[in-house]
């Protein structure tokens, strides 16, 4: 007869939650970036403009420089007066030696910063903040051209969250590309124009039912029943709050600034995936008692996504050159000079 096992009353069972650091998700992305960089004849040059004393902006600039240096990219940080920033951006647009431009916001705040975002050449915008990119993102248009040679760049922080979800295998790769979040319910706590609203739109365009929460209430971003729509729509949810959204959500993503804000752990469903993209910790320590996976920060992935966007821009330019050469060759087969360009790469 088997004797019963003795259980130590004083020992606590290990928590079921897996804490995933951003560095682990960044590692696979860095491999992709490194492979792409090795195919180029020279490393792309990223120029960053710093025109403020904001500690977070300065730290972001330092991280950018360090990550570029460690991974073989060229980076120049240019500290300029904010009143002269516009002219510096316009000059960088015309400089053929510069492949990508990043501006560390905020500069003036509000509409003036939005204006600066729009004067950056779309071909050098690695942050995905140009109007064309923002329009495509909300319309679920993934390329800039009919030939599908130029990918539409996505904003770095929302894309970083998506790359983390892919790393965690929340995206169902059995489903077709563009529908891989079908069946997922996700809450995003933050509806800023910079991160929260774009993130909700991207997740919904990939098939998820997304509850977007801010101080004004809740909106649902969805492509409709059976994903019948090509792009997401927005449904107001009058009277709804976190108590309605969180128990329904497989994934909860929070980015509320301020040390005082905490996501109520008691409202989370068992086995939820929780991701924090705020510089403050939006989840209490006891989140590990409810969540199956917890990602406490995403910063390192955001920097790698920036490099990936830079690489995509550079690779797209090369593909466009090749496409133009080939099509010019088809139109003018008698031109030996064009044939030489095709075969010399």
Short mmCIF file of N, CA and C in Angstrom, two decimals, residues 21-37 44 46 60 62-73 102 104 126-127 153-161 163-164 167 298-313:
data_model
loop_
_atom_site.label_atom_id
_atom_site.label_comp_id
_atom_site.label_asym_id
_atom_site.label_seq_id
_atom_site.Cartn_x
_atom_site.Cartn_y
_atom_site.Cartn_z
N UNK A 21 10.87 38.94 -19.71
CA UNK A 21 11.55 40.22 -19.86
C UNK A 21 11.61 40.63 -21.33
N UNK A 22 11.63 41.93 -21.56
CA UNK A 22 11.66 42.44 -22.93
C UNK A 22 12.90 41.97 -23.68
N UNK A 23 13.98 41.76 -22.97
CA UNK A 23 15.23 41.35 -23.61
C UNK A 23 15.09 40.02 -24.33
N UNK A 24 14.26 39.11 -23.80
CA UNK A 24 14.09 37.81 -24.46
C UNK A 24 13.33 37.96 -25.76
N UNK A 25 12.34 38.86 -25.79
CA UNK A 25 11.60 39.10 -27.02
C UNK A 25 12.46 39.86 -28.03
N UNK A 26 13.32 40.74 -27.51
CA UNK A 26 14.17 41.54 -28.39
C UNK A 26 15.22 40.68 -29.09
N UNK A 27 15.60 39.57 -28.46
CA UNK A 27 16.68 38.74 -28.99
C UNK A 27 16.36 38.20 -30.38
N UNK A 28 15.15 37.67 -30.57
CA UNK A 28 14.79 37.11 -31.87
C UNK A 28 14.66 38.20 -32.92
N UNK A 29 14.18 39.39 -32.51
CA UNK A 29 14.09 40.51 -33.43
C UNK A 29 15.47 40.98 -33.85
N UNK A 30 16.40 40.99 -32.91
CA UNK A 30 17.77 41.39 -33.22
C UNK A 30 18.41 40.47 -34.24
N UNK A 31 18.06 39.18 -34.17
CA UNK A 31 18.58 38.23 -35.16
C UNK A 31 18.05 38.59 -36.54
N UNK A 32 16.76 38.92 -36.63
CA UNK A 32 16.16 39.33 -37.90
C UNK A 32 16.83 40.59 -38.43
N UNK A 33 17.07 41.56 -37.54
CA UNK A 33 17.72 42.81 -37.93
C UNK A 33 19.15 42.56 -38.38
N UNK A 34 19.87 41.72 -37.65
CA UNK A 34 21.25 41.41 -37.99
C UNK A 34 21.35 40.73 -39.35
N UNK A 35 20.44 39.80 -39.64
CA UNK A 35 20.44 39.12 -40.94
C UNK A 35 20.17 40.12 -42.06
N UNK A 36 19.25 41.03 -41.84
CA UNK A 36 18.94 42.04 -42.86
C UNK A 36 20.10 42.99 -43.09
N UNK A 37 20.76 43.38 -42.00
CA UNK A 37 21.89 44.31 -42.09
C UNK A 37 23.04 43.70 -42.88
N UNK A 44 22.95 51.50 -42.50
CA UNK A 44 22.14 52.72 -42.60
C UNK A 44 22.52 53.72 -41.52
N UNK A 46 21.20 56.53 -39.01
CA UNK A 46 20.05 57.10 -38.31
C UNK A 46 20.50 58.37 -37.60
N UNK A 60 15.93 57.64 -23.85
CA UNK A 60 15.58 56.98 -25.11
C UNK A 60 16.69 57.20 -26.15
N UNK A 62 19.86 57.82 -25.52
CA UNK A 62 21.03 57.04 -25.11
C UNK A 62 20.87 55.57 -25.47
N UNK A 63 19.68 55.03 -25.22
CA UNK A 63 19.41 53.63 -25.57
C UNK A 63 19.53 53.41 -27.08
N UNK A 64 19.02 54.39 -27.85
CA UNK A 64 19.09 54.27 -29.30
C UNK A 64 20.54 54.18 -29.76
N UNK A 65 21.37 55.12 -29.25
CA UNK A 65 22.77 55.13 -29.63
C UNK A 65 23.49 53.86 -29.24
N UNK A 66 23.24 53.38 -28.04
CA UNK A 66 23.89 52.17 -27.57
C UNK A 66 23.48 50.96 -28.40
N UNK A 67 22.18 50.83 -28.67
CA UNK A 67 21.69 49.68 -29.45
C UNK A 67 22.22 49.72 -30.88
N UNK A 68 22.28 50.92 -31.47
CA UNK A 68 22.84 51.06 -32.82
C UNK A 68 24.29 50.62 -32.84
N UNK A 69 25.05 51.10 -31.88
CA UNK A 69 26.48 50.78 -31.83
C UNK A 69 26.70 49.28 -31.64
N UNK A 70 25.91 48.67 -30.78
CA UNK A 70 26.08 47.23 -30.49
C UNK A 70 25.70 46.35 -31.68
N UNK A 71 24.88 46.89 -32.60
CA UNK A 71 24.35 46.06 -33.68
C UNK A 71 24.76 46.50 -35.07
N UNK A 72 25.77 47.36 -35.14
CA UNK A 72 26.37 47.68 -36.44
C UNK A 72 25.68 48.76 -37.23
N UNK A 73 24.79 49.56 -36.62
CA UNK A 73 24.14 50.67 -37.30
C UNK A 73 24.91 51.95 -37.01
N UNK A 102 14.88 60.39 -36.48
CA UNK A 102 14.04 60.26 -35.29
C UNK A 102 14.13 61.55 -34.49
N UNK A 104 13.17 63.22 -30.77
CA UNK A 104 12.80 62.80 -29.41
C UNK A 104 11.82 63.82 -28.83
N UNK A 126 11.26 56.78 -39.54
CA UNK A 126 11.35 55.42 -38.98
C UNK A 126 10.44 55.25 -37.76
N UNK A 127 9.75 56.33 -37.38
CA UNK A 127 8.84 56.25 -36.23
C UNK A 127 7.40 55.98 -36.65
N UNK A 153 5.27 51.77 -42.62
CA UNK A 153 5.91 51.73 -41.30
C UNK A 153 4.86 51.94 -40.20
N UNK A 154 5.02 51.21 -39.11
CA UNK A 154 4.11 51.33 -37.96
C UNK A 154 4.83 52.02 -36.80
N UNK A 155 4.10 52.77 -35.97
CA UNK A 155 4.72 53.43 -34.81
C UNK A 155 5.42 52.42 -33.90
N UNK A 156 6.57 52.84 -33.37
CA UNK A 156 7.47 51.90 -32.69
C UNK A 156 6.88 51.22 -31.46
N UNK A 157 6.27 51.99 -30.56
CA UNK A 157 5.78 51.38 -29.32
C UNK A 157 4.61 50.43 -29.57
N UNK A 158 3.57 50.82 -30.34
CA UNK A 158 2.52 49.84 -30.63
C UNK A 158 3.06 48.58 -31.33
N UNK A 159 4.00 48.77 -32.27
CA UNK A 159 4.56 47.61 -32.97
C UNK A 159 5.38 46.75 -32.01
N UNK A 160 6.04 47.37 -31.04
CA UNK A 160 6.80 46.61 -30.05
C UNK A 160 5.87 45.68 -29.25
N UNK A 161 4.70 46.19 -28.88
CA UNK A 161 3.73 45.36 -28.16
C UNK A 161 3.29 44.18 -29.03
N UNK A 163 4.99 42.76 -31.45
CA UNK A 163 6.11 41.82 -31.56
C UNK A 163 6.24 40.98 -30.30
N UNK A 164 5.94 41.57 -29.15
CA UNK A 164 5.95 40.80 -27.90
C UNK A 164 4.84 39.76 -27.90
N UNK A 167 5.92 36.98 -30.00
CA UNK A 167 6.92 36.19 -29.27
C UNK A 167 6.25 35.26 -28.25
N UNK A 298 8.63 47.08 -21.87
CA UNK A 298 8.82 46.74 -23.28
C UNK A 298 9.93 47.56 -23.95
N UNK A 299 10.62 48.40 -23.18
CA UNK A 299 11.55 49.38 -23.74
C UNK A 299 12.57 48.83 -24.72
N UNK A 300 13.20 47.72 -24.39
CA UNK A 300 14.26 47.17 -25.25
C UNK A 300 13.71 46.71 -26.59
N UNK A 301 12.48 46.24 -26.60
CA UNK A 301 11.87 45.83 -27.87
C UNK A 301 11.57 47.05 -28.73
N UNK A 302 11.16 48.15 -28.10
CA UNK A 302 10.85 49.37 -28.84
C UNK A 302 12.06 49.87 -29.62
N UNK A 303 13.24 49.83 -28.99
CA UNK A 303 14.47 50.28 -29.66
C UNK A 303 14.79 49.38 -30.85
N UNK A 304 14.64 48.07 -30.69
CA UNK A 304 14.94 47.15 -31.79
C UNK A 304 13.95 47.34 -32.93
N UNK A 305 12.69 47.61 -32.60
CA UNK A 305 11.68 47.89 -33.63
C UNK A 305 12.08 49.13 -34.43
N UNK A 306 12.63 50.13 -33.75
CA UNK A 306 13.11 51.33 -34.44
C UNK A 306 14.17 50.96 -35.48
N UNK A 307 15.13 50.11 -35.11
CA UNK A 307 16.16 49.66 -36.05
C UNK A 307 15.54 48.85 -37.19
N UNK A 308 14.56 48.04 -36.85
CA UNK A 308 13.88 47.24 -37.88
C UNK A 308 13.19 48.15 -38.89
N UNK A 309 12.53 49.20 -38.40
CA UNK A 309 11.89 50.15 -39.30
C UNK A 309 12.91 50.83 -40.20
N UNK A 310 14.06 51.18 -39.63
CA UNK A 310 15.13 51.79 -40.42
C UNK A 310 15.61 50.83 -41.51
N UNK A 311 15.74 49.59 -41.15
CA UNK A 311 16.19 48.57 -42.09
C UNK A 311 15.15 48.35 -43.19
N UNK A 312 13.88 48.32 -42.81
CA UNK A 312 12.80 48.15 -43.79
C UNK A 312 12.82 49.28 -44.80
N UNK A 313 13.02 50.52 -44.32
CA UNK A 313 13.07 51.67 -45.23
C UNK A 313 14.23 51.52 -46.23
#
